[in-house]
Coordinates of C-alpha atoms and ligand atoms in Angstrom, one line a residue:
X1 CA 91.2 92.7 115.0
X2 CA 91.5 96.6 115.0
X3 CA 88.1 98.1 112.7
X4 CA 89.0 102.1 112.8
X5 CA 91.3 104.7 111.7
X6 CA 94.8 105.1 112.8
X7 CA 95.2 108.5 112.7
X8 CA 97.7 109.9 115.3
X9 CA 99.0 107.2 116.7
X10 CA 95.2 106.4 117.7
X11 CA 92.4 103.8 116.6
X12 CA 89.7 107.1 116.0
X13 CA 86.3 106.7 114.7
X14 CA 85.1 108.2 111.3
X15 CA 84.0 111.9 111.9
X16 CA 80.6 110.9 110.3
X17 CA 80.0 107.6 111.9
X18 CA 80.4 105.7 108.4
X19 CA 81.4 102.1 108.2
X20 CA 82.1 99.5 105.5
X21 CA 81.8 96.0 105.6
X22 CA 84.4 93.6 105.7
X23 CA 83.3 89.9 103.7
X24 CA 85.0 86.6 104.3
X25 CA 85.4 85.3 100.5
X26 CA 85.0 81.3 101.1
X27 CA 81.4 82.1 102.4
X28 CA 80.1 85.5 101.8
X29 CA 79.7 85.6 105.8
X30 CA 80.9 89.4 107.9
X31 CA 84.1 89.1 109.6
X32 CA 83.6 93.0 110.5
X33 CA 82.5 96.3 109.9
X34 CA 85.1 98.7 109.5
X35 CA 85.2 102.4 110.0
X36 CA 85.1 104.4 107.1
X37 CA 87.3 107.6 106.8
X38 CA 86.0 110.4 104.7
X39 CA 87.3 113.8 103.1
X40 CA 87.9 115.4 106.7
X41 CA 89.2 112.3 108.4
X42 CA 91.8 112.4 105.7
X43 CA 92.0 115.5 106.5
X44 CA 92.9 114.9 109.6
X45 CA 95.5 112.1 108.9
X46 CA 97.0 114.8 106.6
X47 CA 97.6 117.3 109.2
X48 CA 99.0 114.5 111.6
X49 CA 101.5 114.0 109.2
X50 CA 103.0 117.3 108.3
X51 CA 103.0 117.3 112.4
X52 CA 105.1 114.2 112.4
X53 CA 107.0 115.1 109.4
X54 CA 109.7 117.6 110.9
X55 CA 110.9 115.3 113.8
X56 CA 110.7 112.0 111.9
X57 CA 112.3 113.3 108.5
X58 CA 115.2 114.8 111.6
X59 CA 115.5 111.7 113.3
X60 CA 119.0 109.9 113.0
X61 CA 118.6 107.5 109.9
X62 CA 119.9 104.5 111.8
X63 CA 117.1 105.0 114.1
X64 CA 114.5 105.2 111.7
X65 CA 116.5 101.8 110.3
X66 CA 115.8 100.1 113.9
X67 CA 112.4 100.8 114.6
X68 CA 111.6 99.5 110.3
X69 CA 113.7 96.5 111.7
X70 CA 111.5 96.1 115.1
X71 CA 108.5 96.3 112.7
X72 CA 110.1 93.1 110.3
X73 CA 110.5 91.4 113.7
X74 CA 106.8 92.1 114.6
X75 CA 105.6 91.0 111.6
X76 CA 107.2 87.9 111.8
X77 CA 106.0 87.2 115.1
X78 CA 102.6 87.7 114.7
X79 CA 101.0 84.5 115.2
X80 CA 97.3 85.8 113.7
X81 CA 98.6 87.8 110.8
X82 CA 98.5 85.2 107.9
X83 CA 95.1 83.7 108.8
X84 CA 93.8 87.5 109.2
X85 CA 95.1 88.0 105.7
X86 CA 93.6 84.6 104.4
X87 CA 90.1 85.5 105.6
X88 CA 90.0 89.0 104.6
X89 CA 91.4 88.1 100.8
X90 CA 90.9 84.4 100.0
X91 CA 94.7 83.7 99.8
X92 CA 95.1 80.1 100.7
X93 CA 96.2 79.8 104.2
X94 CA 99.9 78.2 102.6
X95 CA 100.7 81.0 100.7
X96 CA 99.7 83.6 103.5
X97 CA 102.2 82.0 105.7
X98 CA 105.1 81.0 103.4
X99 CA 104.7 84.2 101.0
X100 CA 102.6 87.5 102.5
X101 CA 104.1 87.3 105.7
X102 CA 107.4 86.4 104.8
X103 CA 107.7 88.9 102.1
X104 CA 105.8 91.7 104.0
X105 CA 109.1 91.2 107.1
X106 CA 111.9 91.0 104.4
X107 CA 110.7 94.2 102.6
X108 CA 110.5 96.0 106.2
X109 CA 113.8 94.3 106.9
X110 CA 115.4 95.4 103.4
X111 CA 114.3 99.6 103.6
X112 CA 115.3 99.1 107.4
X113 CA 118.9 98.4 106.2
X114 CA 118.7 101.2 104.0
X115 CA 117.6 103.9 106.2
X116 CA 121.3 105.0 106.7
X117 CA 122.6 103.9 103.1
X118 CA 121.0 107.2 101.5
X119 CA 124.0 108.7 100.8
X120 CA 124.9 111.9 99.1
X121 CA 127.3 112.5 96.4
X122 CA 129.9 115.5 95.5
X123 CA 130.1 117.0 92.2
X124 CA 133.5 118.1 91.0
X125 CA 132.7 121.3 90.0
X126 CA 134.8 124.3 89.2
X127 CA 138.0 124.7 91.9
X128 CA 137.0 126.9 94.9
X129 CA 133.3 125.5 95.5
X130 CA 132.1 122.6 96.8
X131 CA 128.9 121.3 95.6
X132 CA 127.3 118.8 97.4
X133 CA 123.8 116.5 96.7
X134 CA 121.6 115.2 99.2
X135 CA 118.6 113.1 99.1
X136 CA 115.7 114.8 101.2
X137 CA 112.6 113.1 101.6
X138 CA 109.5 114.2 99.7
X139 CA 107.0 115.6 102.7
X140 CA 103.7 113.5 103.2
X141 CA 103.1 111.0 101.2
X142 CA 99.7 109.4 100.1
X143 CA 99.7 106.0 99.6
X144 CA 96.6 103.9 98.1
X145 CA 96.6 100.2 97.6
X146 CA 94.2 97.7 96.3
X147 CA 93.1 94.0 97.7
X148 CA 95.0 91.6 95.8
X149 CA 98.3 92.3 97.9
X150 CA 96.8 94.2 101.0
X151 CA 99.5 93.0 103.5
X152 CA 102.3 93.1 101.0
X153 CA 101.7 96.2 99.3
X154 CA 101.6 97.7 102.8
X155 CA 105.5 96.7 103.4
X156 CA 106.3 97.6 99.8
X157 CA 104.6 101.3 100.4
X158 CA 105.6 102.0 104.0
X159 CA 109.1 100.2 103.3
X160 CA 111.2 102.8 101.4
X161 CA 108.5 106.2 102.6
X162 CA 109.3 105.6 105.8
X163 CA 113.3 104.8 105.5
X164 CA 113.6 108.0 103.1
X165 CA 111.7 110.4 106.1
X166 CA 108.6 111.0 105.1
X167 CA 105.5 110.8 107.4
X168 CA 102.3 108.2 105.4
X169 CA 99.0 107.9 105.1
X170 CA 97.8 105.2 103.5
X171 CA 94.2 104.0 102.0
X172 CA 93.8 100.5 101.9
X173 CA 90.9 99.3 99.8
X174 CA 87.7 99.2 100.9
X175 CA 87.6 95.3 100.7
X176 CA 90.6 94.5 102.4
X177 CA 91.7 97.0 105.2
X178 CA 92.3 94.5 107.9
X179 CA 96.3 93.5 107.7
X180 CA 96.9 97.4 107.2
X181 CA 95.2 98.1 110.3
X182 CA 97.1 95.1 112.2
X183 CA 100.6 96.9 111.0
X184 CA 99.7 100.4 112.0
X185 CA 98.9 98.6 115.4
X186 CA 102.6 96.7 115.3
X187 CA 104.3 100.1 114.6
X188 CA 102.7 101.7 117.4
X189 CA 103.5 98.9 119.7
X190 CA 107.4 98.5 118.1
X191 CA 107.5 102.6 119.2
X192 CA 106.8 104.7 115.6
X193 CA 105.8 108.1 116.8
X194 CA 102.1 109.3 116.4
X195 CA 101.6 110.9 112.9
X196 CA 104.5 109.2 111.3
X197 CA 101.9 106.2 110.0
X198 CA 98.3 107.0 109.2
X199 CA 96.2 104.2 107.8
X200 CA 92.7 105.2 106.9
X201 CA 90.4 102.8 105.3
X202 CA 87.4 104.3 102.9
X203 CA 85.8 104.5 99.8
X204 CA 87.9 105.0 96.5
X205 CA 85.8 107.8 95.6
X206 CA 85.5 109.3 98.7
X207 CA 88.7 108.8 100.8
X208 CA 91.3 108.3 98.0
X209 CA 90.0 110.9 95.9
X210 CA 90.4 113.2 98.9
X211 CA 93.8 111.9 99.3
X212 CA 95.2 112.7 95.8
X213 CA 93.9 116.3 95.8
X214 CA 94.8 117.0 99.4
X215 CA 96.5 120.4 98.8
X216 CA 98.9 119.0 101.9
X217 CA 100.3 115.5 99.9
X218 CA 103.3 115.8 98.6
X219 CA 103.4 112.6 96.6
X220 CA 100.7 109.8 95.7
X221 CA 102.1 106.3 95.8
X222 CA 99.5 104.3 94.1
X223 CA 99.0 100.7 93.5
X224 CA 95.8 99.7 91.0
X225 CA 93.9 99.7 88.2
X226 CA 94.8 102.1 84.6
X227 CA 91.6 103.7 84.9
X228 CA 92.1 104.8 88.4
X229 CA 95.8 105.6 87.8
X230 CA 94.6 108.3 85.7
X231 CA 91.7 109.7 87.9
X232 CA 94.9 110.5 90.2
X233 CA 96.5 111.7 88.0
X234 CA 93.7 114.1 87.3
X235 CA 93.3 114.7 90.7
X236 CA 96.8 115.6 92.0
X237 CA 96.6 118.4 89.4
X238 CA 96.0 121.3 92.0
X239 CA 99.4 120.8 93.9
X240 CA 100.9 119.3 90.9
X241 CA 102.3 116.8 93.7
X242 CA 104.5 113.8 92.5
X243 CA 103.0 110.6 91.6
X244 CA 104.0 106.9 91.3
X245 CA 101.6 104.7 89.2
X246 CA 101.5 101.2 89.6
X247 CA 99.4 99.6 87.4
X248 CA 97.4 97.0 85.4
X249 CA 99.1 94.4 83.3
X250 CA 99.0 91.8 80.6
X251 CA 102.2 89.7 81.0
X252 CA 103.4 87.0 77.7
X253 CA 105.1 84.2 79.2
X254 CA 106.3 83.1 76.1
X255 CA 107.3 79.0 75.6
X256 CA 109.6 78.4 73.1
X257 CA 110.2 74.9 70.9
X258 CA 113.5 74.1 73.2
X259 CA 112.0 74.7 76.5
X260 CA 112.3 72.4 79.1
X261 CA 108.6 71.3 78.8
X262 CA 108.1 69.9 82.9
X263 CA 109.1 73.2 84.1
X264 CA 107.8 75.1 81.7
X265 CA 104.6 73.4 82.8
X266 CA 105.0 74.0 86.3
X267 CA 106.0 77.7 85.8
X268 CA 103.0 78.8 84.2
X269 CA 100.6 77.4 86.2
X270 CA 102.3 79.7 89.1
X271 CA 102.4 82.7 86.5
X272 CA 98.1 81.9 86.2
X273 CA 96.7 80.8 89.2
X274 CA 99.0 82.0 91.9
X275 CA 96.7 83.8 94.0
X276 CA 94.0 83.2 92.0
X277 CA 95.4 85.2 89.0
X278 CA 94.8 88.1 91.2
X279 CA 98.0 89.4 90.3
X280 CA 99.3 92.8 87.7
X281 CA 102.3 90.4 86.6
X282 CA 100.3 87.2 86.1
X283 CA 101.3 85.7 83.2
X284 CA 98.1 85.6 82.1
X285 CA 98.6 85.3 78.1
X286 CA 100.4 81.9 77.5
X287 CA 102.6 81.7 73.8
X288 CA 103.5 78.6 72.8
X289 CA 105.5 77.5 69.9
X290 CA 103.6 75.3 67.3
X291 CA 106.0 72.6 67.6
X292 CA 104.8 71.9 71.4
X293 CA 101.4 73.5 71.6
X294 CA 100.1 70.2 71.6
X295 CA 102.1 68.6 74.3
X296 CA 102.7 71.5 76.3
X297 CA 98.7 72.3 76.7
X298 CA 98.0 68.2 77.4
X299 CA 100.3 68.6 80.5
X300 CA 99.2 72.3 81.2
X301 CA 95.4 71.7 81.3
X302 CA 95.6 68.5 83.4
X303 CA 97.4 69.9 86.0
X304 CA 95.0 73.0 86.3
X305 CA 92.2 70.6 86.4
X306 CA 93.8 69.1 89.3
X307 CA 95.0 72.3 91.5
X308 CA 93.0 71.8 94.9
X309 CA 90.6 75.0 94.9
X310 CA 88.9 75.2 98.6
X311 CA 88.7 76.8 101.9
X312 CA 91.9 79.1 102.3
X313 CA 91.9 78.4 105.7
X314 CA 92.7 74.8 105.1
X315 CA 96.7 74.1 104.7
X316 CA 95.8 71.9 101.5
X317 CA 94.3 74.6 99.4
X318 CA 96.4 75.4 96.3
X319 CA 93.9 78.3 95.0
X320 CA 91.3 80.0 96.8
X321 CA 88.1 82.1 96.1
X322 CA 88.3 85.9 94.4
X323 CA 88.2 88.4 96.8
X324 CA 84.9 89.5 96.2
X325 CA 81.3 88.2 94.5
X326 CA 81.4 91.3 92.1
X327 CA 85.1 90.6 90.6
X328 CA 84.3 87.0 90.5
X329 CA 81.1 87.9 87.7
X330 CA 83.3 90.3 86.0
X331 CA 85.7 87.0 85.5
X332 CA 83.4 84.8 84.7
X333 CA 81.6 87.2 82.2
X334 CA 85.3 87.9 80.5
X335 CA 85.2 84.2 79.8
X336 CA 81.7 84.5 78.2
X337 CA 83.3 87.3 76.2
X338 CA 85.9 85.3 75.1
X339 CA 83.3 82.5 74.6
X340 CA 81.4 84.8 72.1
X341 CA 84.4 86.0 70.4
X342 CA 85.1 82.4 69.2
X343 CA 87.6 81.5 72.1
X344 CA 87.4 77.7 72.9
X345 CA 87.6 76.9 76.6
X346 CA 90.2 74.1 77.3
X347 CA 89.5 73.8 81.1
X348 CA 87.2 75.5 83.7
X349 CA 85.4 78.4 82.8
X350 CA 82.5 78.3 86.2
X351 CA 82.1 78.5 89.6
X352 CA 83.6 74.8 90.9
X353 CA 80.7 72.4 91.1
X354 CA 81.6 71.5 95.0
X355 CA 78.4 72.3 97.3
X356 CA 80.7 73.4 100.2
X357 CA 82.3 76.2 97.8
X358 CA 78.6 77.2 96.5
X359 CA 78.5 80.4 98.6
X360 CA 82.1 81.7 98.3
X361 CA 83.3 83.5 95.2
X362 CA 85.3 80.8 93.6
X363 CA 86.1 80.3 89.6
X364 CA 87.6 77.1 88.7
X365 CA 91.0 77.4 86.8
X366 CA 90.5 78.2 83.4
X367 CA 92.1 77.9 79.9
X368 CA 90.9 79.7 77.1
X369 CA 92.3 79.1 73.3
X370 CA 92.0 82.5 71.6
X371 CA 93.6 84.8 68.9
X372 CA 96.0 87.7 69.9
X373 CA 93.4 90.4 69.0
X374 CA 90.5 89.2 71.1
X375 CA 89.5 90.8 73.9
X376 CA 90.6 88.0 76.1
X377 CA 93.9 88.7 75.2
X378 CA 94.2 92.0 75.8
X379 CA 92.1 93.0 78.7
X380 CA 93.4 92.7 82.2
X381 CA 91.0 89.6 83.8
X382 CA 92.6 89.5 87.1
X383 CA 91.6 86.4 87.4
X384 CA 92.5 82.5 87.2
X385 CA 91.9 82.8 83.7
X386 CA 95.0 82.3 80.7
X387 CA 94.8 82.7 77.5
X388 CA 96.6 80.5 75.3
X389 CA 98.1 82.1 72.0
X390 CA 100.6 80.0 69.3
X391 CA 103.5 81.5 67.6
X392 CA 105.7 80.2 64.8
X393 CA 109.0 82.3 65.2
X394 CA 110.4 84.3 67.8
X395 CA 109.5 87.4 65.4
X396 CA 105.8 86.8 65.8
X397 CA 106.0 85.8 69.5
X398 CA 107.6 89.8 70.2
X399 CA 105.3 91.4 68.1
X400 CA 102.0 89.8 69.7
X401 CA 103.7 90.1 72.9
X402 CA 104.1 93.7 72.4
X403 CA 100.6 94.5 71.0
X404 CA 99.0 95.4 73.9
X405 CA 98.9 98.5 75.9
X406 CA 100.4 97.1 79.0
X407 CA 104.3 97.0 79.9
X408 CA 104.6 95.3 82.7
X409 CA 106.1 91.7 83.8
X410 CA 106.6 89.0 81.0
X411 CA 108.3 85.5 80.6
X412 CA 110.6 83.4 78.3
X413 CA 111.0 79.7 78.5
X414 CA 113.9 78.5 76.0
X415 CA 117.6 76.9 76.6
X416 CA 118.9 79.7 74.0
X417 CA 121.0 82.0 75.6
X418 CA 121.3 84.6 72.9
X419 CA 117.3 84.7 72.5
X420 CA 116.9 85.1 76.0
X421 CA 118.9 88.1 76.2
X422 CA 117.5 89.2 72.9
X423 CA 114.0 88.8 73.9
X424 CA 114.6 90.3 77.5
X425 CA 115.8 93.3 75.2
X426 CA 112.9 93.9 73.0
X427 CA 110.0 93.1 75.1
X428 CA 108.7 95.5 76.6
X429 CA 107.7 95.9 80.2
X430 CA 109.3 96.8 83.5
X431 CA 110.1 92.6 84.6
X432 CA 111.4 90.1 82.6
X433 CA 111.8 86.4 83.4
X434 CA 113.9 83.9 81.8
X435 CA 113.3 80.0 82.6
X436 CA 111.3 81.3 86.0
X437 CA 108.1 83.6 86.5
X438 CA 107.2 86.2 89.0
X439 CA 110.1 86.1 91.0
X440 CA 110.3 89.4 93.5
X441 CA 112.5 90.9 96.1
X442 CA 112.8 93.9 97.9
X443 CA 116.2 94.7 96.1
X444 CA 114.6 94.5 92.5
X445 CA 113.1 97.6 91.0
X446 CA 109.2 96.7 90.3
X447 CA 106.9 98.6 87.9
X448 CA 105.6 99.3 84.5
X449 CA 106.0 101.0 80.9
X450 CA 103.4 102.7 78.8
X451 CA 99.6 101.6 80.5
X452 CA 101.1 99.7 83.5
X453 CA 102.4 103.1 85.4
X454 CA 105.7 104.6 86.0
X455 CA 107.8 105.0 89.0
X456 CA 109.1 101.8 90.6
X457 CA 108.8 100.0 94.2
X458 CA 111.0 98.4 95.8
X459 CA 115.3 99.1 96.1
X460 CA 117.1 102.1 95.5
X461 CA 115.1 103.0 92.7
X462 CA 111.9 103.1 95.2
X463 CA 114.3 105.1 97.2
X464 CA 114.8 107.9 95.1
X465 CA 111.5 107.9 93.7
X466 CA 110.8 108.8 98.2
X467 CA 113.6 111.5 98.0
X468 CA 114.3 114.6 96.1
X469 CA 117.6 116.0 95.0
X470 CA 118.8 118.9 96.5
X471 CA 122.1 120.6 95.4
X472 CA 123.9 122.9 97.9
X473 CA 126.5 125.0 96.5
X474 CA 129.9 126.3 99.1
X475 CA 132.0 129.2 97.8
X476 CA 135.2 128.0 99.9
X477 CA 137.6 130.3 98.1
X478 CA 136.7 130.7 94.9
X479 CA 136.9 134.5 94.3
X480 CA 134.0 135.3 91.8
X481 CA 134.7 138.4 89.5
X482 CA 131.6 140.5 90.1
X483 CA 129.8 139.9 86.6
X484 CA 128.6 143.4 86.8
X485 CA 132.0 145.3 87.9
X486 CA 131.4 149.1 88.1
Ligands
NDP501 P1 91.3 100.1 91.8 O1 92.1 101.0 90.9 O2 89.8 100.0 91.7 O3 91.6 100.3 93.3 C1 92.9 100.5 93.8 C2 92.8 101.4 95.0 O4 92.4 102.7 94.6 C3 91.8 101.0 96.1 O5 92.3 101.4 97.4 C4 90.6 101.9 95.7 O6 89.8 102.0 96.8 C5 91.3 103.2 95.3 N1 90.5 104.0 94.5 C6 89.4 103.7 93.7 N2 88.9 104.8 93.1 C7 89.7 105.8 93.5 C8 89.7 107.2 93.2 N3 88.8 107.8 92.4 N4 90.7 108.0 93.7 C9 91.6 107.5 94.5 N5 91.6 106.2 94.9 C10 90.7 105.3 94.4 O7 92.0 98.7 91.5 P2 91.5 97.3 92.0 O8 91.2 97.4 93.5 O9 90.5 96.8 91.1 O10 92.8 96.5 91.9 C11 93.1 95.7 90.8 C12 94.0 96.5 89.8 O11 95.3 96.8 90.4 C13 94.3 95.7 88.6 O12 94.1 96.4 87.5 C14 95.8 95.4 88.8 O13 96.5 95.2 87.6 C15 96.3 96.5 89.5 N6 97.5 96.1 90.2 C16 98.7 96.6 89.8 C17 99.9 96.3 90.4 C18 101.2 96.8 90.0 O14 102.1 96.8 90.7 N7 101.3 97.3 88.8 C19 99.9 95.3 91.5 C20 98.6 94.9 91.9 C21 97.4 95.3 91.3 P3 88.5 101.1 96.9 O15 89.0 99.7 97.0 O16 87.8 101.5 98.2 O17 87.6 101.3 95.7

């Protein structure tokens, strides 16, 4: 378990001696303390970077492809990466395994392939020139995540920064820094050069404020919540440097009348409890038709009444705890909210009643029956918590899907192929999902509209969003009459 910076190609202590500490969820108990980077160790990481930038953003593409590709490999083989991730954020030890690692080693392996796929293009211009586009990479490029994806949102960061050129430091939240750590170890051992990847863990306020006013960052990646969006957006004001926002969301997963009910069912108990609900795209407003309300919610509630919620670290878990004590009382006080509001809770709603879960920070899966303009349904929970909302047309379904200030992932269950498409049309967001919820891949652009961000990860569209233009223009014979002939 590495607990300091990598700055340089080093494990480095914090210039001031600060630490944080790092909580197991399940119990509340330490696992470590780790160092702490502040404004001048990001300062520090900053100036490794630029270092690295020249030789790194030279190097042949392909090579930059096969050391991403050594890294996949690494990942993969990491025999204590998925149980590292499971105690530092509560994922159940099953999905840590099957999905974080997994999909951490296939984005690495995707932007690997890419590397020397970044190809120009030539514009037919006017006879006599030749004008040609290249991508170049942005410079140094910030990159802060939060703790509900801390291993994935590494490979989806790093993935397509590194393939494009550009030299990274990255800010891992303060509650979950250790799988960030673990990969900046990997890539040192797989042979990245020093200063290429910087991973400092710190405060929000402290080291990822630093990093979105450094004068030095070209670009802020950033992965979390609306409100901090915009304090980087404020904050990247002096360099006007570029920024990438992903952010907070309020998904509809919308069941219509002709749905196939049993996988409906099934699909939106992934879209609200997969990793606890932890999740921007969770579908985490459920619309069902009138029709099947009724049946639909029988089925729905019983089976979240019987997900097993336990120790992550045992293979039988299905949902774990929160990630920390202070999210879990902002869930459980959201319910309240809803409570107070007139919202009727159909399942859960508090801690779990089990004596052995009494000290982690676990909320039982929860159902909530509420109207489209309650609080419930419009603020982000981020938590194992759905709201359930009926429609009577497809008219009223868009238009409460739509009411919110979020764009980011939603759902349609119905065996109507022209709604489908019409619905995927109109509703707005960044994801859509037809018959299926939450599906991702490292080829598929990811990201919001309106308050979820802009920018996208992932595929070529990450790509460019790593890259800028630049257009080089070649007088080959072309002659120019002098504008100003004397
Ligand atoms: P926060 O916005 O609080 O934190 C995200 C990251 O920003 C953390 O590393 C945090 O550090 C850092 N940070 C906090 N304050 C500042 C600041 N002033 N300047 C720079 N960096 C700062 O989000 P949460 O951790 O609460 O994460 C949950 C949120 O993330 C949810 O709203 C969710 O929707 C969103 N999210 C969006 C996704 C998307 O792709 N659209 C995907 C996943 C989550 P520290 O932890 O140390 O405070």
């Amino acid at each position: 378990m590495h607990n300091q910076l990598f700055i340089d190609g080093r494990f480095v202590d914090a210039l001031d001696g600060d630490t944080l500490d790092v909580v197991n969820p399940h119990d509340g108990s330490l696992i470590t303390r780790v160092t702490a980077g502040a404004q001048l160790d990001i300062d520090r990481a900053v100036a490794a970077a630029r270092r690295a930038f020249p030789a790194w953003s030279r190097l042949a593409a392909g090579e930059r492809g096969r050391l991403l590709a050594r890294l996949a490999d690494a990942i993969e083989a990491d025999t204590g990466l998925a149980e590292l991730e499971s105690a530092d954020t509560g994922h159940p030890i099953r999905d840590a395994r099957g999905l974080d690692v997994p999909r951490t080693a296939a984005c690495f392996r995707y932007f690997a392939g890419m590397a020397d796929k970044i190809e120009g293009t030539v514009v037919p211009v006017e006879p006599g020139f030749l004008n040609y586009v290249q991508r170049t990479p942005v410079g140094v490029v910030g990159q802060i995540v939060p703790w509900n994806f801390p291993l994935m949102f590494t490979g989806w960061k790093l993935g397509p920064a590194l393939a494009a050129g550009n030299t990274v430091v990255l800010k891992p939240s303060e509650l979950t820094p250790l799988s960030a750590l673990r990969v900046a170890a990997l890539a040192a051992d797989v042979g990245f050069p020093p200063g290429v990847i910087n991973v400092v863990p710190g405060f929000g306020n402290v080291a990822g404020q630093r990093l979105a006013n450094h004068p030095d960052v070209d670009k802020i990646a950033f992965t979390g919540s609306t409100a901090t969006g915009r304090r980087i957006v404020e904050a990247s004001r002096g360099n006007l440097k570029r920024i990438q926002l992903e952010l907070g969301g309020k998904g509809a997963n919308i069941v219509f009348a002709d749905a196939d009910l049993d996988t409906a069912v099934a699909g939106a108990a992934w879209a609200s409890f997969h990793n606890q609900g932890q999740a921007c795209i969770a579908g985490s407003r459920l619309l069902l038709h009138e029709d099947i309300a009724d049946a639909f919610l029988e089925r729905f509630v019983a089976l979240a009444q019987s997900i097993r919620v336990g120790d992550p670290a045992d293979p039988a878990t299905e949902m774990g705890p929160l990630t920390s004590a202070a999210h879990r009382d902002r869930v459980l006080e959201s319910v309240e909210m809803a409570q107070a509001q007139g919202g009727t809770v159909l399942a859960g709603g508090k801690a779990p009643a089990d004596p052995g879960l009494r000290q982690g920070f676990y909320v039982e899966p929860t159902v909530v029956a509420a109207r489209p303009q309650d609080r419930i349904a419009q603020e982000e929970v981020f938590g194992p918590v759905v709201t359930v909302l009926r429609f009577a047309s497809d008219e009223q379904a868009l238009a409460i899907a739509n009411a919110t200030q979020y764009g980011l992932g939603n759902g349609l269950w119905t065996r109507d192929l022209a709604r489908a498409h019409r619905l995927a049309r109109d509703i707005r967001g960044g994801m859509c999902w037809v018959n299926c919820y939450k599906r991702v891949h490292p080829g598929s652009p990811f990201g919001g509209v309106g308050e979820s961000g802009y920018g996208r990860d992932m595929g070529f569209e990450a790509m460019h969003g790593y890259t800028e233009s630049r257009s080089v223009w070649i007088n080959v014979d072309a002659g120019i009459a002098p504008h100003f002939a004397r």
